[in-house]
Short mmCIF file of C-alpha atoms in Angstrom, two decimals:
data_model
loop_
_atom_site.label_atom_id
_atom_site.label_comp_id
_atom_site.label_asym_id
_atom_site.label_seq_id
_atom_site.Cartn_x
_atom_site.Cartn_y
_atom_site.Cartn_z
CA MET A 287 57.50 252.30 129.63
CA SER A 288 60.41 254.60 128.75
CA HIS A 289 63.63 253.50 126.84
CA ASN A 290 66.66 254.42 128.17
CA HIS A 291 69.61 254.50 125.53
CA SER A 292 72.34 255.41 127.81
CA GLU A 293 72.02 252.33 130.03
CA LEU A 294 71.63 250.22 126.97
CA ALA A 295 74.55 251.72 125.07
CA ASP A 296 76.36 250.92 128.16
CA LYS A 297 75.90 247.37 128.18
CA PHE A 298 76.92 246.87 124.73
CA ALA A 299 79.79 248.97 125.22
CA SER A 300 80.94 246.74 127.93
CA ASN A 301 82.17 244.31 125.55
CA VAL A 302 85.00 246.78 124.46
CA GLU A 303 86.38 244.22 122.03
CA ARG A 304 82.87 243.81 120.39
CA MET A 305 82.24 247.38 120.20
CA LYS A 306 85.73 248.41 118.70
CA TRP A 307 85.13 245.77 116.08
CA HIS A 308 81.40 247.64 115.27
CA ASP A 309 83.02 250.49 115.06
CA LYS A 310 85.58 249.60 112.96
CA ALA A 311 83.21 247.49 110.63
CA LEU A 312 80.85 250.25 110.12
CA TRP A 313 82.76 252.86 109.54
CA PHE A 314 85.07 250.76 106.78
CA VAL A 315 81.37 251.11 104.88
CA ARG A 316 81.17 254.96 105.87
CA VAL A 317 84.92 255.36 103.84
CA LYS A 318 83.66 253.29 101.00
CA ARG A 319 80.50 255.59 100.69
CA ASP A 320 83.13 258.56 100.54
CA THR A 321 85.06 257.08 97.73
CA GLN A 322 82.39 256.36 95.42
CA ALA A 323 80.72 259.82 96.52
CA LYS A 324 83.84 261.48 95.51
CA SER A 325 83.61 259.29 92.18
CA LEU A 326 81.16 261.53 90.77
CA ASP A 327 81.50 265.20 90.31
CA GLU A 328 77.66 265.71 90.12
CA TRP A 329 77.26 264.18 93.75
CA GLU A 330 76.34 267.43 95.13
CA GLU A 331 73.83 267.99 92.55
CA LEU A 332 72.43 264.70 92.79
CA ARG A 333 71.76 265.11 96.69
CA ASN A 334 70.22 268.82 95.83
CA THR A 335 67.87 267.20 92.95
CA ALA A 336 67.18 264.59 94.99
CA ASP A 337 65.70 267.03 98.45
CA LYS A 338 63.84 269.01 95.58
CA ILE A 339 62.36 265.95 94.42
CA LYS A 340 61.28 264.37 97.62
CA SER A 341 60.27 268.05 99.27
CA HIS A 342 58.04 268.86 96.07
CA THR A 343 56.45 265.20 96.40
CA LEU A 344 55.62 265.24 100.12
CA SER A 345 54.12 268.73 99.52
CA HIS A 346 51.88 266.84 96.82
CA LEU A 347 51.69 263.48 98.53
CA ASP A 348 47.96 263.19 98.23
CA GLU A 349 47.98 263.68 94.59
CA TYR A 350 51.07 261.52 93.71
CA LEU A 351 49.21 258.56 95.76
CA GLU A 352 46.07 258.71 94.14
CA GLN A 353 47.73 258.78 90.59
CA PHE A 354 49.79 255.56 91.55
CA GLU A 355 46.74 253.78 92.66
CA LYS A 356 44.94 254.77 89.17
CA ASN A 357 47.85 253.27 87.54
CA ALA A 358 48.86 250.18 89.71
CA LEU A 359 44.84 249.30 89.23
CA ALA A 360 45.40 249.78 85.29
CA ARG A 361 48.19 247.53 85.57
CA GLY A 362 45.84 244.77 87.40
CA ILE A 363 47.66 245.68 90.54
CA ARG A 364 45.20 245.34 93.62
CA VAL A 365 46.05 248.29 96.16
CA HIS A 366 45.05 248.39 99.60
CA TRP A 367 44.95 250.94 102.30
CA ALA A 368 46.06 250.53 105.71
CA LYS A 369 46.01 253.71 108.49
CA ASP A 370 48.22 251.68 110.88
CA ALA A 371 50.36 248.51 111.81
CA LYS A 372 47.15 246.61 112.92
CA GLU A 373 45.21 247.21 109.62
CA HIS A 374 48.40 246.22 107.60
CA ASN A 375 48.61 243.10 109.31
CA GLU A 376 45.36 242.18 109.23
CA ILE A 377 45.08 242.79 105.38
CA VAL A 378 47.58 240.71 104.47
CA LEU A 379 47.03 237.86 106.95
CA ASP A 380 43.14 237.64 104.77
CA LEU A 381 45.22 238.11 101.83
CA LEU A 382 47.16 234.76 102.61
CA ARG A 383 44.12 233.30 104.15
CA SER A 384 42.37 233.67 101.04
CA HIS A 385 44.93 231.91 98.77
CA ASN A 386 45.25 229.04 101.91
CA ALA A 387 48.72 230.13 102.08
CA LYS A 388 51.05 228.43 104.67
CA MET A 389 54.48 229.85 104.24
CA ILE A 390 55.65 232.99 103.15
CA VAL A 391 59.04 234.04 101.88
CA LYS A 392 60.10 237.45 102.77
CA SER A 393 62.51 240.14 101.40
CA LYS A 394 63.83 242.64 103.46
CA SER A 395 60.98 245.37 104.51
CA MET A 396 61.60 247.72 107.64
CA LEU A 397 58.17 248.41 107.19
CA THR A 398 56.75 244.84 108.31
CA GLU A 399 59.51 245.03 111.06
CA GLU A 400 57.68 248.39 112.28
CA CYS A 401 54.42 246.58 112.32
CA HIS A 402 55.69 243.48 113.73
CA LEU A 403 54.08 241.37 111.07
CA ASN A 404 56.26 238.17 111.28
CA PRO A 405 55.19 237.69 115.06
CA TYR A 406 51.66 238.67 114.07
CA LEU A 407 51.67 235.51 111.22
CA GLU A 408 53.05 233.20 113.24
CA GLU A 409 50.47 233.60 115.90
CA HIS A 410 47.86 232.41 113.01
CA GLY A 411 49.69 229.74 112.13
CA ILE A 412 51.56 231.14 109.16
CA GLU A 413 55.37 230.33 108.74
CA VAL A 414 57.32 233.16 107.76
CA VAL A 415 60.88 233.04 106.25
CA ASP A 416 63.04 236.21 105.73
CA THR A 417 65.09 235.19 102.56
CA ASP A 418 67.56 237.94 103.23
CA LEU A 419 70.54 236.86 104.39
CA GLY A 420 71.14 239.14 107.27
CA GLU A 421 67.68 238.76 108.25
CA ARG A 422 67.49 235.18 108.20
CA ILE A 423 70.58 234.92 110.44
CA VAL A 424 68.90 237.37 112.96
CA GLN A 425 65.58 235.69 112.57
CA LEU A 426 66.91 232.26 113.33
CA ARG A 427 68.53 233.95 116.41
CA ASN A 428 65.16 235.14 117.32
CA GLU A 429 66.67 238.84 117.24
CA PRO A 430 65.30 241.75 115.56
CA PRO A 431 67.91 243.78 113.14
CA SER A 432 70.10 245.98 114.42
CA HIS A 433 70.79 247.81 111.05
CA ILE A 434 68.47 248.83 108.30
CA VAL A 435 70.96 247.60 105.48
CA LEU A 436 73.16 245.46 107.27
CA PRO A 437 70.89 243.64 110.29
CA ALA A 438 73.02 241.43 111.33
CA ILE A 439 76.47 243.74 111.47
CA HIS A 440 76.43 243.10 115.16
CA LEU A 441 77.51 239.68 114.71
CA LYS A 442 80.73 237.65 113.78
CA LYS A 443 81.19 234.88 111.55
CA GLU A 444 81.66 232.73 114.68
CA ASP A 445 78.32 233.86 115.95
CA VAL A 446 77.02 232.62 112.53
CA GLY A 447 78.68 229.14 112.48
CA THR A 448 76.95 228.70 115.81
CA THR A 449 73.78 229.74 114.92
CA PHE A 450 73.75 227.54 111.46
CA GLU A 451 74.98 224.43 113.63
CA LYS A 452 72.09 224.73 115.39
CA PHE A 453 69.08 225.45 113.12
CA LEU A 454 70.70 224.23 109.84
CA ASN A 455 72.85 221.27 110.92
CA THR A 456 76.29 222.49 109.85
CA GLN A 457 79.48 220.96 110.50
CA LYS A 458 80.67 222.09 114.11
CA GLY A 459 83.26 224.99 114.61
CA ASN A 460 82.65 225.87 110.91
CA SER A 461 82.50 229.51 110.71
CA ASP A 462 84.24 229.86 106.80
CA PRO A 463 81.78 232.80 105.38
CA THR A 464 82.07 230.83 101.70
CA TYR A 465 80.65 227.24 103.51
CA LEU A 466 78.40 229.25 105.65
CA THR A 467 76.76 231.02 102.76
CA ARG A 468 76.22 227.68 100.44
CA ALA A 469 74.49 226.14 103.68
CA ALA A 470 72.06 229.47 103.86
CA ARG A 471 71.45 229.34 99.87
CA ALA A 472 70.63 225.65 100.10
CA HIS A 473 68.09 226.07 103.00
CA LEU A 474 66.78 229.26 101.54
CA ARG A 475 65.89 227.40 98.11
CA GLU A 476 63.92 224.54 99.53
CA LYS A 477 61.67 227.70 100.96
CA PHE A 478 61.44 229.44 97.81
CA VAL A 479 60.23 226.38 95.99
CA GLY A 480 57.80 225.29 98.90
CA ALA A 481 56.29 228.90 99.76
CA ASP A 482 52.81 229.58 98.80
CA ALA A 483 53.19 233.45 98.48
CA SER A 484 55.93 235.94 98.64
CA MET A 485 56.15 239.38 99.86
CA THR A 486 58.93 242.50 99.29
CA GLY A 487 59.10 245.76 100.72
CA VAL A 488 59.47 248.56 98.17
CA ASN A 489 62.30 250.90 97.66
CA PHE A 490 60.48 253.35 95.17
CA ALA A 491 57.00 253.27 93.77
CA ILE A 492 56.43 255.56 90.62
CA ALA A 493 53.04 256.88 90.32
CA GLU A 494 53.54 257.93 86.94
CA THR A 495 53.71 254.01 86.05
CA GLY A 496 51.85 252.45 88.81
CA GLY A 497 54.92 249.91 89.64
CA ILE A 498 57.23 249.46 92.21
CA VAL A 499 61.15 248.84 92.00
CA VAL A 500 62.86 246.92 94.83
CA CYS A 501 66.68 246.91 95.32
CA THR A 502 68.67 244.19 96.72
CA ASN A 503 72.02 242.44 96.26
CA GLU A 504 71.16 238.80 96.68
CA GLY A 505 68.28 238.11 94.36
CA ASN A 506 65.94 236.93 96.97
CA ALA A 507 63.33 239.57 96.46
CA ASP A 508 63.13 238.42 92.40
CA LEU A 509 63.20 234.85 93.39
CA GLY A 510 60.56 235.23 95.83
CA ALA A 511 58.22 237.16 93.55
CA SER A 512 58.96 235.13 90.68
CA LEU A 513 58.02 231.79 92.22
CA PRO A 514 54.89 231.83 93.86
CA LYS A 515 51.55 233.10 92.35
CA LEU A 516 50.53 235.77 95.21
CA HIS A 517 53.26 238.69 95.73
CA ILE A 518 52.39 241.24 98.32
CA ALA A 519 54.16 244.67 98.65
CA CYS A 520 54.12 246.74 101.54
CA MET A 521 55.19 250.33 101.35
CA GLY A 522 54.89 253.25 103.76
CA ILE A 523 53.17 256.35 101.81
CA GLU A 524 56.65 258.32 101.83
CA LYS A 525 58.09 255.40 98.95
CA ILE A 526 56.49 257.64 96.00
CA ILE A 527 58.21 259.58 93.76
CA PRO A 528 56.57 261.18 90.54
CA ARG A 529 58.17 259.91 87.41
CA LEU A 530 60.04 257.42 86.05
CA LYS A 531 62.92 259.96 85.13
CA ASP A 532 63.01 260.46 88.81
CA LEU A 533 64.40 257.15 89.63
CA SER A 534 67.93 257.18 88.31
CA ILE A 535 68.51 259.96 90.85
CA PHE A 536 67.96 257.88 93.91
CA THR A 537 69.35 254.86 92.61
CA ARG A 538 72.73 256.36 92.05
CA LEU A 539 72.53 257.76 95.55
CA LEU A 540 70.96 255.21 97.09
CA ALA A 541 73.63 251.96 96.67
CA ARG A 542 76.81 254.51 96.93
CA SER A 543 75.50 255.92 100.68
CA ALA A 544 74.51 252.36 101.70
CA THR A 545 77.35 250.11 100.99
CA GLY A 546 80.01 251.86 98.63
CA GLN A 547 78.60 250.26 95.45
CA PRO A 548 77.76 252.06 92.38
CA VAL A 549 74.55 250.30 92.18
CA THR A 550 72.61 247.17 93.56
CA THR A 551 73.19 243.86 91.82
CA TYR A 552 69.76 243.74 91.56
CA THR A 553 67.40 246.95 90.64
CA SER A 554 64.06 244.82 89.78
CA HIS A 555 61.02 246.29 88.59
CA TYR A 556 57.30 245.26 89.22
CA HIS A 557 54.62 246.57 87.05
CA GLY A 558 52.16 243.26 87.29
CA ALA A 559 51.64 239.74 88.79
CA VAL A 560 53.12 236.81 87.11
CA GLU A 561 51.16 234.35 84.79
CA GLY A 562 48.12 233.20 86.41
CA GLY A 563 49.10 234.90 89.66
CA GLU A 564 48.00 238.27 92.15
CA MET A 565 49.99 241.09 92.91
CA HIS A 566 48.83 243.33 96.07
CA VAL A 567 50.58 246.69 97.38
CA VAL A 568 49.67 247.51 100.53
CA ILE A 569 49.91 251.20 101.36
CA VAL A 570 50.62 252.05 105.01
CA ASP A 571 50.20 255.34 106.93
CA ASN A 572 50.88 254.73 110.67
CA GLY A 573 51.44 257.95 111.93
CA ARG A 574 53.35 259.21 108.92
CA SER A 575 50.91 261.63 108.47
CA LYS A 576 51.24 263.39 111.61
CA ILE A 577 54.88 263.92 110.78
CA LEU A 578 53.75 265.16 107.73
CA ALA A 579 51.73 267.62 109.32
CA ASP A 580 54.91 269.03 111.03
CA LYS A 581 57.01 271.46 108.91
CA ARG A 582 60.09 270.98 111.61
CA TYR A 583 60.00 267.25 110.98
CA VAL A 584 58.71 266.65 107.65
CA LYS A 585 61.76 265.99 105.76
CA SER A 586 62.42 263.10 107.71
CA LEU A 587 59.94 261.56 105.51
CA GLN A 588 62.32 261.96 102.93
CA CYS A 589 64.51 258.94 103.90
CA ILE A 590 65.20 256.52 101.63
CA ARG A 591 66.77 253.81 104.21
CA CYS A 592 70.38 254.20 102.88
CA GLY A 593 71.81 253.53 106.54
CA ALA A 594 74.46 256.00 105.56
CA CYS A 595 73.59 258.16 109.12
CA LEU A 596 74.25 254.90 111.30
CA ASN A 597 77.10 254.25 109.48
CA THR A 598 78.71 257.42 110.18
CA CYS A 599 77.19 258.19 113.99
CA PRO A 600 79.78 257.86 116.27
CA ILE A 601 76.97 257.32 119.00
CA TYR A 602 75.58 254.36 116.86
CA ARG A 603 78.84 252.94 115.74
CA ARG A 604 79.98 252.69 119.39
CA SER A 605 76.48 251.77 121.02
CA GLY A 606 75.06 249.33 118.65
CA GLY A 607 71.42 249.09 116.91
CA TYR A 608 69.59 247.57 120.11
CA SER A 609 70.23 250.18 122.27
CA TYR A 610 67.87 252.47 120.63
CA GLY A 611 64.71 249.94 121.08
CA TYR A 612 63.12 251.31 117.88
CA VAL A 613 62.95 248.99 114.95
CA ILE A 614 65.01 251.69 112.77
CA PRO A 615 68.16 252.65 114.91
CA GLY A 616 70.85 255.43 114.39
CA PRO A 617 69.96 259.63 113.94
CA ILE A 618 67.20 258.70 111.49
CA GLY A 619 65.18 256.37 113.87
CA SER A 620 66.22 258.73 116.74
CA THR A 621 64.06 261.48 115.29
CA LEU A 622 61.58 259.01 113.82
CA ALA A 623 60.64 257.02 117.07
CA PRO A 624 59.99 260.21 119.20
CA SER A 625 57.62 261.93 116.66
CA ARG A 626 55.71 258.12 116.94
CA ASP A 627 55.84 257.91 121.12
CA LEU A 628 57.92 261.09 122.52
CA LYS A 629 57.27 259.47 125.86
CA LYS A 630 58.35 256.79 125.49
CA TYR A 631 61.70 257.38 123.18
CA TYR A 632 62.44 260.50 124.72
CA SER A 633 66.09 259.75 125.52
CA LEU A 634 66.96 259.01 121.69
CA PRO A 635 67.44 262.74 120.72
CA PHE A 636 70.02 262.70 123.35
CA ALA A 637 71.96 259.90 121.68
CA CYS A 638 73.74 262.20 119.61
CA SER A 639 76.78 264.70 119.83
CA LEU A 640 75.22 267.12 117.65
CA CYS A 641 78.36 266.63 115.17
CA PHE A 642 76.15 267.15 112.13
CA SER A 643 78.02 264.09 110.16
CA CYS A 644 74.50 262.52 109.41
CA SER A 645 73.06 265.70 108.08
CA ASN A 646 76.13 266.37 105.87
CA ILE A 647 76.21 263.10 104.18
CA CYS A 648 72.30 262.31 104.16
CA PRO A 649 71.76 261.49 100.27
CA VAL A 650 68.25 263.37 100.50
CA LYS A 651 69.33 266.30 102.74
CA VAL A 652 67.10 265.23 105.58
CA ASP A 653 68.21 267.36 108.29
CA LEU A 654 69.02 265.09 110.99
CA ALA A 655 71.05 266.75 113.39
CA GLU A 656 68.90 270.09 113.34
CA GLN A 657 65.68 267.81 114.23
CA LEU A 658 67.63 266.02 116.85
CA TYR A 659 68.22 269.34 118.13
CA LEU A 660 64.42 270.45 118.09
CA LYS A 661 63.20 267.13 119.51
CA ARG A 662 65.63 267.63 122.82
CA GLN A 663 63.84 270.92 123.53
CA ASP A 664 60.23 268.71 123.05
CA VAL A 665 61.50 266.79 125.30
CA VAL A 666 61.92 269.60 128.01
CA ASP A 667 58.80 271.16 127.19
CA ALA A 668 56.80 267.95 127.74
CA GLY A 669 58.67 267.43 130.91
CA TYR A 670 60.27 264.40 130.49
CA LEU A 671 63.98 265.22 130.85
CA SER A 672 65.01 263.89 134.16
CA PRO A 673 65.29 266.13 137.27
CA ILE A 674 68.95 266.16 137.76
CA LYS A 675 69.75 266.86 133.91
CA LEU A 676 67.07 269.24 133.59
CA ASN A 677 68.47 271.11 136.58
CA ALA A 678 71.82 270.72 135.63
CA LEU A 679 71.17 272.39 132.61
CA LYS A 680 69.64 275.28 134.11
CA MET A 681 72.38 276.05 136.03
CA ALA A 682 74.57 276.25 132.43
CA THR A 683 72.07 278.36 131.42
CA TRP A 684 72.28 280.38 134.36
CA LEU A 685 75.92 280.54 134.23
CA MET A 686 76.69 280.98 130.55
CA CYS A 687 74.48 284.12 130.37
CA ARG A 688 76.73 285.83 133.14
CA PRO A 689 80.08 286.26 131.01
CA LYS A 690 82.29 287.45 133.84
CA LEU A 691 81.09 284.81 136.48
CA MET A 692 81.77 282.39 133.50
CA ASP A 693 85.25 283.56 133.21
CA PHE A 694 85.86 283.11 136.81
CA ALA A 695 84.22 279.50 137.21
CA GLY A 696 86.75 278.90 134.36
CA LEU A 697 89.98 280.14 136.28
CA MET A 698 89.17 278.29 139.08
CA ALA A 699 88.29 275.28 137.81
CA ARG A 700 91.69 275.46 135.95
CA LYS A 701 93.14 275.85 139.05
CA MET A 702 91.12 273.55 141.67
CA VAL A 703 90.39 270.30 139.41
CA PRO A 704 94.22 269.54 138.71
CA ILE A 705 94.47 269.34 142.79
CA LEU A 706 91.66 267.29 143.77
CA PRO A 707 92.02 263.68 145.12
CA ARG A 708 91.34 261.37 142.45
CA VAL A 709 88.64 259.53 144.44
CA LEU A 710 86.67 262.55 144.45
CA LEU A 711 87.02 263.67 140.92
CA TYR A 712 86.30 260.19 139.61
CA SER A 713 83.43 259.35 142.33
CA LYS A 714 80.00 257.75 141.44
CA PHE A 715 78.95 261.25 140.56
CA ASN A 716 81.26 261.70 137.85
CA LEU A 717 79.37 259.63 135.11
CA TRP A 718 81.45 261.31 132.38
CA GLY A 719 84.50 260.24 133.79
CA LYS A 720 83.26 256.67 134.00
CA ASN A 721 85.73 255.19 131.38
CA ARG A 722 87.43 258.60 130.49
CA GLU A 723 90.00 260.54 131.68
CA LEU A 724 89.87 264.47 131.97
CA PRO A 725 92.46 265.91 129.45
CA PRO A 726 95.07 268.34 130.81
CA PHE A 727 93.70 271.48 132.42
CA PRO A 728 94.99 274.64 130.18
CA LYS A 729 96.93 277.60 132.09
CA ASN A 730 94.88 279.75 130.19
CA SER A 731 91.58 279.94 128.71
CA PHE A 732 90.30 279.90 125.05
CA LYS A 733 89.09 283.23 125.26
CA GLU A 734 92.55 284.70 126.71
CA LEU A 735 94.72 282.36 124.26
CA TYR A 736 92.48 284.01 121.26
CA LYS A 737 92.39 287.38 122.45
CA ALA A 738 96.47 286.71 122.62
CA LYS A 739 96.63 285.36 118.93
CA LYS A 740 94.68 288.41 117.62
CA GLY A 741 96.26 290.80 119.66
CA ILE A 742 93.14 292.06 121.58
CA LYS A 743 93.39 293.66 124.95
#
């Protein structure tokens, strides 16, 4: 079944007060990012270096993955390979069953969201507890994350208060953030102590050392990985970086781009299991090799999941994460999702104004806007664009290829549209005018104004 972004965006935007609040909250994070970026004179040099490292790594990905496996095995870490989500989930379930694990604590991992691991494990009798506060909130509400860094950004403190009333028995009507945070801490501490196993995502896997790095602001990954004897870390194949000295490039970019912090509170290195325990790393492809083979979209694998492109995107900020219908929303999700299933996610490349803000701020220089422009052409070539939109684009192309006729059409529009009856102008056929007013029409066209200014006859 195809996903229609505009219909779900319309649903989110119908609550104008929440839409404006969502827009403002994310723009606040974007401004913090700008402040941090401007504080470093070498910011653009860092971006260029990160781009080169990622590009080099992807062009030698097989070599670095094998190097990582060799070095991880030497440290006693057990490495598993999964070609898709099904294999990933089965590997994790087998590991848990082999340790008779009934409850697992999990830190943030977009890969496991992508693989739908939580419902899979729950269907097989395993209790899964997301320990990142935002993820725990949406898990209690039986909702997916709406943002890859700020999973509950679509919720207000009052929403969290009512959720905790229902599931954690907090005081009715108490939505004080400090009170709610303490209640969550007490709730999660019990889960940490009682867990049979832990799971973390992987921000970076270092081929040179065979170790992994996990960045959090709450320390939940550290606590989870330290208490149970079984630690499972899951990563996509693109998480590899070649050398330990490359890491500082990315950690300086990641936190500043994600939340406007100079560094994440916890940047934890894991090089083996706790004493008497086991550590496993599951390396997952799940469609990434297909993207790797396409030079038009290969740079999307450079993404370090900072969420900066979401925070700056005017479409995401005003349409919310759920309107994308994919585990990763925003500009990066709008290219990754169609790469996985173009027919189902054909509408996402059009959830973009081509303002290029995402490309301009991406810390690893993923060419997001350029990719979304190419994806639109893929949608047309595949025949997935609606006949109405396709014919409208054909008419526009025909007109724009005839400059004199275009000038005449513009002249007639400037004269006729202002005198058309409102009931005709804002009919059901003018979707653009549903919530917007047309601006006053100027007397002269841009071309005429330009020529007059330059003295061109």
